[in-house]
Amino acid sequence: MFIEPHIRTGKPGWIEVVCGSMFSGKTEELIRRLKRATIAHLETKIFKPSADIRYHRENIVSHDENAVPSMPVENAQAIIPLSKNVDVVAVDEAQFFDAELPETCEQLALQGIRVIVAGLDMDYTGKPFGPMPDMLARADYITKLHAICVKCGNIANYSYRKSASNAQVLLGEKNLYEPRCRECFYLGEDAKNKIGA
Ligand code: ZN
């Protein structure tokens, strides 16, 4: 489990990334860290891309309905002017942000802010998702969470889409996806391709 580092210097900014497949508990982990920061009397703010309209516009809601107020923003740069006098900046659903997100997080960390970024590392085809690869390269601390494969019970890294749609972003319908391990993910893809052929 991630433990916040002890930093005694004047500029304690850093970047944490929490990644993994759908159903791996990323948002729950983000909320856990923010609750601890709040106990430590740190000022926190949570941002999410305004494209993510799955549930309430103002809240990040994890799958277990643990709600925390968050602010929808149009793009990554918009986070900077909204983060004045904030100790901890959290970014949820980071995979939906633009390519400016990593540079934005660097700027915030340089200002002494602790930045916690949560997002899907891979899309439903198993490819790196949006700005996440860049975020992982720049992060000081990385936590990769795992779901459980619904087919075989192994550790799952993949978000398997049960429908045949090819859009990269299908929002909200969590019942369209299931967590799968590598083997079960590719077995499923093969089966889809055979049906499509
Ligand atoms: Zn499996």
Short mmCIF file of C-alpha atoms and ligand atoms in Angstrom, two decimals:
data_model
loop_
_atom_site.label_atom_id
_atom_site.label_comp_id
_atom_site.label_asym_id
_atom_site.label_seq_id
_atom_site.Cartn_x
_atom_site.Cartn_y
_atom_site.Cartn_z
CA MET A 1 0.00 0.00 0.00
CA PHE A 2 1.23 3.48 -0.83
CA ILE A 3 2.57 5.47 2.13
CA GLU A 4 3.12 9.19 1.68
CA PRO A 5 6.85 10.00 1.73
CA HIS A 6 8.30 12.08 4.54
CA ILE A 7 9.57 15.25 2.96
CA ARG A 8 11.23 17.90 5.13
CA THR A 9 12.42 20.31 2.49
CA GLY A 10 10.62 23.52 1.56
CA LYS A 11 9.31 22.34 -1.82
CA PRO A 12 7.66 18.95 -1.41
CA GLY A 13 5.98 18.74 -4.83
CA TRP A 14 5.82 15.38 -6.57
CA ILE A 15 3.69 13.28 -8.95
CA GLU A 16 1.92 10.02 -8.08
CA VAL A 17 0.16 7.92 -10.71
CA VAL A 18 -2.47 5.31 -9.87
CA CYS A 19 -3.22 3.18 -12.92
CA GLY A 20 -4.83 -0.10 -13.89
CA SER A 21 -7.80 -1.56 -15.76
CA MET A 22 -11.45 -0.87 -15.12
CA PHE A 23 -12.72 -2.32 -11.82
CA SER A 24 -9.20 -2.26 -10.32
CA GLY A 25 -10.12 0.28 -7.62
CA LYS A 26 -8.28 3.36 -8.93
CA THR A 27 -10.86 5.91 -7.82
CA GLU A 28 -11.23 4.23 -4.42
CA GLU A 29 -7.45 4.51 -3.99
CA LEU A 30 -7.53 8.17 -5.05
CA ILE A 31 -10.27 8.86 -2.51
CA ARG A 32 -8.31 7.00 0.21
CA ARG A 33 -5.25 9.19 -0.37
CA LEU A 34 -7.33 12.38 -0.39
CA LYS A 35 -9.06 11.47 2.87
CA ARG A 36 -5.62 11.01 4.48
CA ALA A 37 -4.47 14.36 3.09
CA THR A 38 -7.59 16.01 4.54
CA ILE A 39 -6.85 14.47 7.96
CA ALA A 40 -3.38 16.01 7.64
CA HIS A 41 -5.07 19.43 7.20
CA LEU A 42 -3.92 19.73 3.60
CA GLU A 43 -5.99 21.69 1.09
CA THR A 44 -7.12 19.33 -1.69
CA LYS A 45 -8.81 19.78 -5.06
CA ILE A 46 -10.00 17.17 -7.53
CA PHE A 47 -10.29 17.68 -11.27
CA LYS A 48 -11.73 15.54 -14.00
CA PRO A 49 -12.18 16.04 -17.74
CA SER A 50 -15.55 17.60 -18.55
CA ALA A 51 -15.95 14.88 -21.20
CA ASP A 52 -16.54 12.41 -18.35
CA ILE A 53 -20.22 12.90 -17.65
CA ARG A 54 -20.89 9.41 -16.41
CA TYR A 55 -22.46 10.30 -13.11
CA HIS A 56 -22.83 13.66 -11.40
CA ARG A 57 -21.05 16.53 -13.14
CA GLU A 58 -19.51 17.80 -9.92
CA ASN A 59 -18.52 14.57 -8.20
CA ILE A 60 -16.07 11.79 -8.77
CA VAL A 61 -17.93 8.65 -7.89
CA SER A 62 -16.18 5.33 -7.66
CA HIS A 63 -18.04 2.13 -8.42
CA ASP A 64 -18.80 1.68 -4.73
CA GLU A 65 -20.58 5.07 -4.67
CA ASN A 66 -17.95 6.76 -2.53
CA ALA A 67 -18.51 10.36 -3.73
CA VAL A 68 -16.07 13.29 -3.44
CA PRO A 69 -16.77 16.75 -4.94
CA SER A 70 -14.69 17.37 -8.07
CA MET A 71 -14.35 20.08 -10.66
CA PRO A 72 -14.84 19.35 -14.37
CA VAL A 73 -12.32 21.19 -16.59
CA GLU A 74 -12.20 21.57 -20.37
CA ASN A 75 -8.46 20.91 -20.66
CA ALA A 76 -5.34 20.24 -18.60
CA GLN A 77 -4.01 23.82 -18.62
CA ALA A 78 -7.21 25.00 -16.93
CA ILE A 79 -6.10 23.16 -13.77
CA ILE A 80 -3.18 25.54 -13.05
CA PRO A 81 -5.07 28.79 -12.31
CA LEU A 82 -7.58 26.77 -10.23
CA SER A 83 -4.83 25.30 -8.02
CA LYS A 84 -3.68 28.40 -6.17
CA ASN A 85 -3.20 27.77 -2.42
CA VAL A 86 -3.84 24.06 -2.88
CA ASP A 87 -1.52 21.44 -1.31
CA VAL A 88 -2.78 18.35 -3.12
CA VAL A 89 -4.17 18.28 -6.67
CA ALA A 90 -5.93 15.08 -7.76
CA VAL A 91 -6.82 14.25 -11.35
CA ASP A 92 -9.34 11.47 -12.04
CA GLU A 93 -10.04 9.77 -15.39
CA ALA A 94 -6.71 11.16 -16.59
CA GLN A 95 -6.77 9.05 -19.76
CA PHE A 96 -9.44 11.38 -21.19
CA PHE A 97 -7.25 14.49 -20.80
CA ASP A 98 -5.26 16.10 -23.64
CA ALA A 99 -1.52 15.75 -24.26
CA GLU A 100 -0.81 18.82 -22.06
CA LEU A 101 -1.62 16.94 -18.85
CA PRO A 102 1.94 15.68 -18.13
CA GLU A 103 3.46 19.16 -18.57
CA THR A 104 0.67 20.65 -16.43
CA CYS A 105 1.44 18.15 -13.65
CA GLU A 106 5.16 18.99 -13.90
CA GLN A 107 4.37 22.68 -13.42
CA LEU A 108 2.17 21.94 -10.40
CA ALA A 109 4.84 19.71 -8.80
CA LEU A 110 7.43 22.44 -9.36
CA GLN A 111 5.19 24.80 -7.42
CA GLY A 112 5.43 22.42 -4.45
CA ILE A 113 2.08 20.70 -5.03
CA ARG A 114 1.55 16.97 -4.48
CA VAL A 115 -0.16 15.72 -7.66
CA ILE A 116 -2.12 12.44 -7.70
CA VAL A 117 -3.22 11.22 -11.13
CA ALA A 118 -5.57 8.26 -11.58
CA GLY A 119 -6.43 6.74 -14.94
CA LEU A 120 -6.76 3.74 -17.22
CA ASP A 121 -3.33 2.77 -18.52
CA MET A 122 -4.77 0.81 -21.46
CA ASP A 123 -7.85 1.21 -23.63
CA TYR A 124 -10.19 -1.64 -24.54
CA THR A 125 -7.84 -2.82 -27.31
CA GLY A 126 -4.93 -3.17 -24.89
CA LYS A 127 -3.12 -0.05 -26.20
CA PRO A 128 -1.69 2.72 -23.96
CA PHE A 129 -4.45 5.27 -23.30
CA GLY A 130 -4.11 9.03 -24.06
CA PRO A 131 -1.53 10.90 -21.92
CA MET A 132 -1.08 7.97 -19.49
CA PRO A 133 2.22 6.59 -20.91
CA ASP A 134 3.78 10.06 -20.62
CA MET A 135 2.37 10.46 -17.11
CA LEU A 136 3.86 7.13 -16.04
CA ALA A 137 7.27 8.10 -17.37
CA ARG A 138 7.28 11.37 -15.43
CA ALA A 139 5.77 10.07 -12.18
CA ASP A 140 7.82 9.94 -8.97
CA TYR A 141 5.62 7.13 -7.63
CA ILE A 142 3.53 4.60 -9.57
CA THR A 143 0.87 2.25 -8.23
CA LYS A 144 -0.54 -0.28 -10.68
CA LEU A 145 -3.75 -1.82 -9.39
CA HIS A 146 -5.21 -5.10 -10.61
CA ALA A 147 -8.74 -6.34 -10.99
CA ILE A 148 -9.64 -10.05 -11.04
CA CYS A 149 -10.32 -11.82 -14.34
CA VAL A 150 -13.99 -12.77 -14.46
CA LYS A 151 -13.18 -15.73 -16.71
CA CYS A 152 -10.45 -17.53 -14.76
CA GLY A 153 -9.82 -15.70 -11.47
CA ASN A 154 -6.26 -14.63 -12.29
CA ILE A 155 -4.98 -11.08 -11.87
CA ALA A 156 -6.54 -8.84 -14.59
CA ASN A 157 -4.79 -5.96 -16.40
CA TYR A 158 -7.19 -5.57 -19.32
CA SER A 159 -10.59 -3.90 -19.76
CA TYR A 160 -12.40 -6.24 -22.12
CA ARG A 161 -15.25 -4.73 -24.11
CA LYS A 162 -18.07 -7.18 -24.53
CA SER A 163 -19.68 -5.29 -27.45
CA ALA A 164 -18.21 -5.03 -30.96
CA SER A 165 -18.14 -1.17 -31.10
CA ASN A 166 -14.87 0.38 -32.29
CA ALA A 167 -15.13 3.79 -30.58
CA GLN A 168 -12.19 4.29 -28.16
CA VAL A 169 -14.41 6.05 -25.64
CA LEU A 170 -17.67 4.44 -24.66
CA LEU A 171 -18.58 6.26 -21.50
CA GLY A 172 -20.42 5.10 -18.51
CA GLU A 173 -21.77 1.75 -19.40
CA LYS A 174 -19.68 -0.24 -16.99
CA ASN A 175 -21.65 -3.35 -17.84
CA LEU A 176 -20.14 -3.14 -21.36
CA TYR A 177 -16.76 -4.09 -19.93
CA GLU A 178 -15.26 -6.79 -17.79
CA PRO A 179 -11.77 -7.22 -16.30
CA ARG A 180 -9.72 -9.97 -17.93
CA CYS A 181 -6.21 -11.37 -17.67
CA ARG A 182 -3.93 -11.26 -20.72
CA GLU A 183 -4.77 -14.77 -21.90
CA CYS A 184 -8.56 -14.43 -21.55
CA PHE A 185 -8.42 -10.93 -23.10
CA TYR A 186 -6.72 -12.15 -26.29
CA LEU A 187 -8.82 -15.31 -26.48
CA GLY A 188 -11.88 -13.02 -26.47
CA GLU A 189 -10.40 -10.73 -29.13
CA ASP A 190 -9.72 -13.78 -31.36
CA ALA A 191 -13.31 -14.91 -30.96
CA LYS A 192 -14.57 -11.40 -31.91
CA ASN A 193 -12.35 -11.36 -35.02
CA LYS A 194 -13.68 -14.74 -36.13
CA ILE A 195 -17.25 -13.50 -35.78
CA GLY A 196 -16.33 -10.33 -37.74
CA ALA A 197 -14.60 -12.28 -40.56
ZN ZN B 1 -8.32 -14.97 -17.24
#
